[in-house]
Tab-separated table of C-alpha atoms in Angstrom:
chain	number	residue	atom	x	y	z
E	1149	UNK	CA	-15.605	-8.663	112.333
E	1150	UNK	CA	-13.106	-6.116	113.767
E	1151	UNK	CA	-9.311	-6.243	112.341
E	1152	UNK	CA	-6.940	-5.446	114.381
E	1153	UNK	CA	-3.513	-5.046	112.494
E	1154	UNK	CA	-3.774	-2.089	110.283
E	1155	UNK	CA	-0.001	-2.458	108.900
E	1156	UNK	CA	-1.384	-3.897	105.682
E	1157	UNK	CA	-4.253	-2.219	105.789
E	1158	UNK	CA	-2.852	1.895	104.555
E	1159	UNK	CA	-3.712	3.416	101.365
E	1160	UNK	CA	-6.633	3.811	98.479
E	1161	UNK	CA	-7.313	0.258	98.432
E	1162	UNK	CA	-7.247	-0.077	102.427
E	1163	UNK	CA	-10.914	-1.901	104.164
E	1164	UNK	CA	-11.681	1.216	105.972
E	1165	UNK	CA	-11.359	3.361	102.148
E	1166	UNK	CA	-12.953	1.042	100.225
E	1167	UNK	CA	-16.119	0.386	102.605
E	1168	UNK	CA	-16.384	4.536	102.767
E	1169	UNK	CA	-16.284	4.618	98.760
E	1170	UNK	CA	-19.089	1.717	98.819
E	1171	UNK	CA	-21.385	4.009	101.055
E	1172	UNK	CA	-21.204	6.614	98.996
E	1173	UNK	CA	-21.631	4.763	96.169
E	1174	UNK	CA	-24.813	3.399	97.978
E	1175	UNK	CA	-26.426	6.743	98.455
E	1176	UNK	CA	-25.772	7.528	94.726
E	1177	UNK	CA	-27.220	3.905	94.021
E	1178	UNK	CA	-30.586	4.998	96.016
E	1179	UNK	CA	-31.286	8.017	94.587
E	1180	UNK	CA	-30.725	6.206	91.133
E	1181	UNK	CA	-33.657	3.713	92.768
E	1182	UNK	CA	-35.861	6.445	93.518
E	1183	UNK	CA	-35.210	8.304	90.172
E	1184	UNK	CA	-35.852	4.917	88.453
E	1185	UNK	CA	-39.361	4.448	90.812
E	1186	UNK	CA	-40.404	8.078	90.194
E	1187	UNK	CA	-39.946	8.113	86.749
E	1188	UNK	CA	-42.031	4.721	86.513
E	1189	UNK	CA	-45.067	5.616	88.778
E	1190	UNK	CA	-45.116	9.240	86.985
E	1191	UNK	CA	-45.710	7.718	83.833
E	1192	UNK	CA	-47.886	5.262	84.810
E	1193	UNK	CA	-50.142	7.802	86.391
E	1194	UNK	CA	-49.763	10.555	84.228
E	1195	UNK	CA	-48.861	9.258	80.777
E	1196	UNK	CA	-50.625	5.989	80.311
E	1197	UNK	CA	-54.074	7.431	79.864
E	1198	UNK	CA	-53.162	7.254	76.081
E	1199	UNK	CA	-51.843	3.599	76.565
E	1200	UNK	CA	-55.039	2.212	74.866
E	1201	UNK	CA	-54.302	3.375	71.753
E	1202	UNK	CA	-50.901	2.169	70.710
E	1203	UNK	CA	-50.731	-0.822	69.314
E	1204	UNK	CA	-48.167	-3.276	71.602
E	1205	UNK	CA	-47.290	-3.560	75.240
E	1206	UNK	CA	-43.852	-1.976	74.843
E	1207	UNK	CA	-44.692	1.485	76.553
E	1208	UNK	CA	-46.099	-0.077	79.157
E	1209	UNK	CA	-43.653	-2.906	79.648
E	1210	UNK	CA	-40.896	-0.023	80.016
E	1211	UNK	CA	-42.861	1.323	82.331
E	1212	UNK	CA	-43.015	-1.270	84.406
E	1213	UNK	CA	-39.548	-2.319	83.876
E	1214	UNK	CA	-38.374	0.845	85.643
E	1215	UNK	CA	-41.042	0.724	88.445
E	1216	UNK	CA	-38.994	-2.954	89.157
E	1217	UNK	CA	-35.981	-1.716	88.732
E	1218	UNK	CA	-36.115	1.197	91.444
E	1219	UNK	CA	-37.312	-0.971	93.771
E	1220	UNK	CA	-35.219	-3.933	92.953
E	1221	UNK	CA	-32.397	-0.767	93.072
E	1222	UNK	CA	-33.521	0.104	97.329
E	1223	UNK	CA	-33.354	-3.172	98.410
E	1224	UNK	CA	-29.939	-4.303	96.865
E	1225	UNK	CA	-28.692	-1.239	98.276
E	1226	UNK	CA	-29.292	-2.694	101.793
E	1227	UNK	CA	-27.490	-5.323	100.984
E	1228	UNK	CA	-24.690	-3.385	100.322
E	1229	UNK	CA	-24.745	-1.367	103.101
E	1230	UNK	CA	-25.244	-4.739	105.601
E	1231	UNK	CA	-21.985	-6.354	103.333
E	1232	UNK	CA	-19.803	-3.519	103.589
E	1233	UNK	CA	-20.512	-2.888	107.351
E	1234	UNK	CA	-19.739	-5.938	108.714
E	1235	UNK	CA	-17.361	-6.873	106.465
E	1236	UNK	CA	-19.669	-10.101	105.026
E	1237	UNK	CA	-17.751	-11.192	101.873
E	1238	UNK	CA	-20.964	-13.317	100.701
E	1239	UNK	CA	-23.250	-10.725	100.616
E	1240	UNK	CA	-20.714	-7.898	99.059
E	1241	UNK	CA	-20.571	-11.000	96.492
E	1242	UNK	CA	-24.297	-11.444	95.806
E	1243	UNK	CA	-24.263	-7.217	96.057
E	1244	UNK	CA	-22.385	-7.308	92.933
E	1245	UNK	CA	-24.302	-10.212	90.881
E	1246	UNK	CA	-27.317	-8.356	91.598
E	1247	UNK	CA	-25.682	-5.105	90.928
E	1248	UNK	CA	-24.981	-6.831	87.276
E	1249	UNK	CA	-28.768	-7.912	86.691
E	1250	UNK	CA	-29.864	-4.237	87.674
E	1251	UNK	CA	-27.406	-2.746	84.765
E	1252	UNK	CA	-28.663	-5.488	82.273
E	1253	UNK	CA	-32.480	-4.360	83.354
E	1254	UNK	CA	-32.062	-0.556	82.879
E	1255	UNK	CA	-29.827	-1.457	79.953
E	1256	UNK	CA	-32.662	-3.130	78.848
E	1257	UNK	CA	-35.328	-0.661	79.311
E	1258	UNK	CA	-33.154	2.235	78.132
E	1259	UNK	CA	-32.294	0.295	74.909
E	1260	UNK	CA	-36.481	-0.279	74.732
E	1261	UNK	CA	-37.647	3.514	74.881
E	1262	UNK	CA	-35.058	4.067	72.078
E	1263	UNK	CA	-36.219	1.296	69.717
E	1264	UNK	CA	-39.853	1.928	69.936
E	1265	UNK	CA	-39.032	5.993	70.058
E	1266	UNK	CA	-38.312	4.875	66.617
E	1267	UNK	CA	-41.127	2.893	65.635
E	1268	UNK	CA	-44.011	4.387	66.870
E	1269	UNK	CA	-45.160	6.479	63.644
E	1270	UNK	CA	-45.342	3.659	61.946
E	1271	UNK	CA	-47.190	1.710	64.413
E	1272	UNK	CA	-49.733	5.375	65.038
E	1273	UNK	CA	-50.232	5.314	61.387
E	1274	UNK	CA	-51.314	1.952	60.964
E	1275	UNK	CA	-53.614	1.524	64.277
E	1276	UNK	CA	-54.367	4.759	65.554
E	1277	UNK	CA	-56.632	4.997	62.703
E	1278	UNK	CA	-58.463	1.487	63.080
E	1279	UNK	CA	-58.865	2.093	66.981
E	1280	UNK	CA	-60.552	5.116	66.582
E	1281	UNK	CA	-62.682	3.933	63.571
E	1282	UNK	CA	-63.758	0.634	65.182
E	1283	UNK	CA	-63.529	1.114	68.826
E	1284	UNK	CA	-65.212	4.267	69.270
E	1285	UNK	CA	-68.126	4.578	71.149
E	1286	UNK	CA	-67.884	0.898	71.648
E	1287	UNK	CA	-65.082	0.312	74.712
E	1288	UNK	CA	-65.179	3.100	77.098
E	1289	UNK	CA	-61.550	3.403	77.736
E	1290	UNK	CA	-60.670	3.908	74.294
E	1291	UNK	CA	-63.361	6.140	74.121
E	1292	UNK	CA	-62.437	8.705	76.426
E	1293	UNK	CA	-58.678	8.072	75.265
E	1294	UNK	CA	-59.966	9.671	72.246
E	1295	UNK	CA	-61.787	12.361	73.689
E	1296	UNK	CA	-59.377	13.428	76.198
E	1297	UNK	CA	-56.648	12.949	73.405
E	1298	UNK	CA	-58.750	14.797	71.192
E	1299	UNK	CA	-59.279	18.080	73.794
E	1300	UNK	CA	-55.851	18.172	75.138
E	1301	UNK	CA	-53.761	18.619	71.382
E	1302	UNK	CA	-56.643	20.231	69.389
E	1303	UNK	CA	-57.049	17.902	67.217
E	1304	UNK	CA	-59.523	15.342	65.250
E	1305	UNK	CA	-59.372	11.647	64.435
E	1306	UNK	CA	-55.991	10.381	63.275
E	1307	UNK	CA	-55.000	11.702	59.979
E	1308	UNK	CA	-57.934	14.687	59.730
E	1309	UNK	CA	-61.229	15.311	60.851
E	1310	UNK	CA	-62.485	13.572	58.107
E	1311	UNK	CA	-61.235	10.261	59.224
E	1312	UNK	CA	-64.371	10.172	61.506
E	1313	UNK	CA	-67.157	9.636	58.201
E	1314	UNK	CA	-65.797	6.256	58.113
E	1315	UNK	CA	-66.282	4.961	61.820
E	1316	UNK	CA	-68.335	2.592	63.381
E	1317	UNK	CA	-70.204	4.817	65.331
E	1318	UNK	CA	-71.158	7.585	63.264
E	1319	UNK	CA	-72.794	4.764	61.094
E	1320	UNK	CA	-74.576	3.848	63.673
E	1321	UNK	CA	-75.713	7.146	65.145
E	1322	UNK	CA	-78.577	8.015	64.040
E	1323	UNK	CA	-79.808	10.474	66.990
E	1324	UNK	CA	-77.348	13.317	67.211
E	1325	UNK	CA	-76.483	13.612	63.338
E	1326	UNK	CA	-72.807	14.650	64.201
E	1327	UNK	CA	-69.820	14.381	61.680
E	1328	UNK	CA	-67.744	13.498	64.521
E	1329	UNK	CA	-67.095	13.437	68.239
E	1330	UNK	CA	-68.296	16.249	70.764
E	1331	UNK	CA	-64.531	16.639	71.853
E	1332	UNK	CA	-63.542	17.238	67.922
E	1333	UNK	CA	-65.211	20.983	68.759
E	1334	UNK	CA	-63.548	24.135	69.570
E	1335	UNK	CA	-66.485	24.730	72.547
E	1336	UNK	CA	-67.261	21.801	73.105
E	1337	UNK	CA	-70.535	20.545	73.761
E	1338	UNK	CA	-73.291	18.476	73.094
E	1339	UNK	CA	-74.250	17.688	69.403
E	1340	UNK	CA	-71.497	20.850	68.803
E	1341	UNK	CA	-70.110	18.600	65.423
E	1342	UNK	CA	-72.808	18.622	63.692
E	1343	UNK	CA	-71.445	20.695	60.923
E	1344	UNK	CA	-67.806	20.619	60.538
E	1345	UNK	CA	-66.731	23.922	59.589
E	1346	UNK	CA	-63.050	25.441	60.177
E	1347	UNK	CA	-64.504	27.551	62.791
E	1348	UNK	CA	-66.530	24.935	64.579
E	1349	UNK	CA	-64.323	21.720	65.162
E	1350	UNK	CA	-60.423	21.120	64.789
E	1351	UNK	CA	-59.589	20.064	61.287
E	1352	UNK	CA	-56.080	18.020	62.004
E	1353	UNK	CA	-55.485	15.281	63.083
E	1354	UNK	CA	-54.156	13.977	66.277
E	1355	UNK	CA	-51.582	11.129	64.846
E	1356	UNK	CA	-48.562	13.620	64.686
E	1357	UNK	CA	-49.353	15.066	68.221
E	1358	UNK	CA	-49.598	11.944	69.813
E	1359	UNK	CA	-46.121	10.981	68.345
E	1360	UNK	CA	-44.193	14.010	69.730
E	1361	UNK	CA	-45.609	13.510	73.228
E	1362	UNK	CA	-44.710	9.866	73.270
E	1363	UNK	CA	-41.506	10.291	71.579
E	1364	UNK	CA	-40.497	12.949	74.013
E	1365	UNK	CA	-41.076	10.796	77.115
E	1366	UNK	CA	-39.761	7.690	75.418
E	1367	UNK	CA	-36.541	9.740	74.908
E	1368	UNK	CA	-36.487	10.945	78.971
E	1369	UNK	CA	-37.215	6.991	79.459
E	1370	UNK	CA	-34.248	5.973	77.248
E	1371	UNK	CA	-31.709	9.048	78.816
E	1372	UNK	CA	-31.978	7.653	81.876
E	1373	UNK	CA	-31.893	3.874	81.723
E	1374	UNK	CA	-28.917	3.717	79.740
E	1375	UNK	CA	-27.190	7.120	80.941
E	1376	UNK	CA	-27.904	5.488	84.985
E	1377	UNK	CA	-27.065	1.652	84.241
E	1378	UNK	CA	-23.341	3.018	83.876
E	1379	UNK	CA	-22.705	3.791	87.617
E	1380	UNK	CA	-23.709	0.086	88.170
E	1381	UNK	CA	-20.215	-0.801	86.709
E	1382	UNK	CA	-18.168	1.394	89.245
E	1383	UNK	CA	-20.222	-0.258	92.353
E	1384	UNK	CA	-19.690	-3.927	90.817
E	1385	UNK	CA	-15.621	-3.136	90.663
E	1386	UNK	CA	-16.199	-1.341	94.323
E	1387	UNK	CA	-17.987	-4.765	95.801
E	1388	UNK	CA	-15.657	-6.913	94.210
E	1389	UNK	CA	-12.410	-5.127	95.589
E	1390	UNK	CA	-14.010	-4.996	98.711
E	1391	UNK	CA	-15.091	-9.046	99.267
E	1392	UNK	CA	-11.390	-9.396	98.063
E	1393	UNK	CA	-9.758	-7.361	100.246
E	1394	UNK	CA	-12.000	-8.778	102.717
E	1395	UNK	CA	-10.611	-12.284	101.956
E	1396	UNK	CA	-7.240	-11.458	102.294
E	1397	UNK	CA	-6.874	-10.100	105.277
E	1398	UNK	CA	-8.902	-12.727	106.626
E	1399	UNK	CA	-6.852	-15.488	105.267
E	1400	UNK	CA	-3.648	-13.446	107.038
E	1401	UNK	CA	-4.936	-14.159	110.446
């Protein structure tokens, strides 16, 4: 729809100025999408190998809540773009509504990271343990959770190495002898725990470095939900003015 009076149409809230501010505010709004996507599929692919051994779906479920929300964030944004283009007050409308359930989800994932950031010592010191005891050797993704858990901070079992005399499996094992895991060793290699000295195997545990590295990413996860959910405001007021100004010149002709 062209206008073609522009006598009432001068000024910072003029069509022409506000449909340039909601552009830009639409390529600010994408790259929030695609920092929202990358952020989700990085940590699914890269942090989740350690998923198995927490006890609750919360990491996860932030996880995907920001996978969701970055694409949920591209496709509103072309909805923006068609609204504020050719000047369609119903979609610059439903641009906005959606705009609020996109600062409610990060809002909600942000406000996620930080709550569990704070719970997850307790929840590492009461499962971690009881995974690794009971699980071991007995459900191959746990299993090489462990291991790779166990090579990449230097560490063995939860609390200490000697968490491992009371597992499942070494109970059971009645071949190799060891006094824990083949990844508990400093070399490691086959049937390389059977003795357990300082020089031979890692001696602490892995429960506080599992902590720090999810507490750190939970904190990256947090930072950016609720530090990005606060441009969402600014294109909601944008959309709104917008369909309004949209409506009244409309309703002049």
């Amino acid at each position: 729809m062209v206008y073609r009076n522009r006598k009432k149409d001068d000024g910072c809230c003029s069509l022409t100025f506000l449909r340039y501010v909601l552009f830009v505010f639409n390529i600010m709004f994408w790259i929030t999408g695609v920092a929202f996507l990358s952020v989700g599929v990085w940590t699914m692919m890269v942090k989740h190998k350690y998923v198995s051994l927490l006890g609750n779906s919360t990491y996860p479920a932030t996880t995907i809540l920001f996978i969701v929300t970055g694409v949920f964030i591209i496709l509103v944004g072309a909805l923006g773009c068609l609204g504020a283009l050719r000047n369609i007050r119903c979609c610059l409308v439903m641009y906005a509504f959606l705009l609020l359930m996109i600062f409610l989800l990060e809002a909600i994932a942000g406000v996620l990271a930080y709550m569990y950031e704070g719970s997850i010592k307790e929840e590492l010191t009461r499962n971690l343990n009881k995974t690794i005891i009971e699980n071991y050797n007995f459900d191959s993704t746990i299993s090489d959770a462990v291991d790779n858990l166990q090579k990449q901070f230097h560490c063995c079992g939860a609390e200490s190495y000697r968490d491992w005399r009371w597992s499942r499996w070494l109970k059971l094992d009645q071949i190799t002898k060891n006094k824990a895991p083949d990844s508990c060793c400093i070399s490691p290699a086959e049937k390389c725990a059977v003795s357990i000295s300082a020089s031979n195997i890692y001696h602490t545990g892995c429960s506080p470095q599992l902590e720090r590295f999810i507490k750190r990413h939970l904190i990256v996860i947090g930072g950016i939900g609720l530090g990005l959910c606060c441009i969402q405001v600014f294109g909601i007021i944008f959309a709104c003015c917008l369909a309004r100004k949209i409506k009244e010149i409309t309703e002049s002709y």
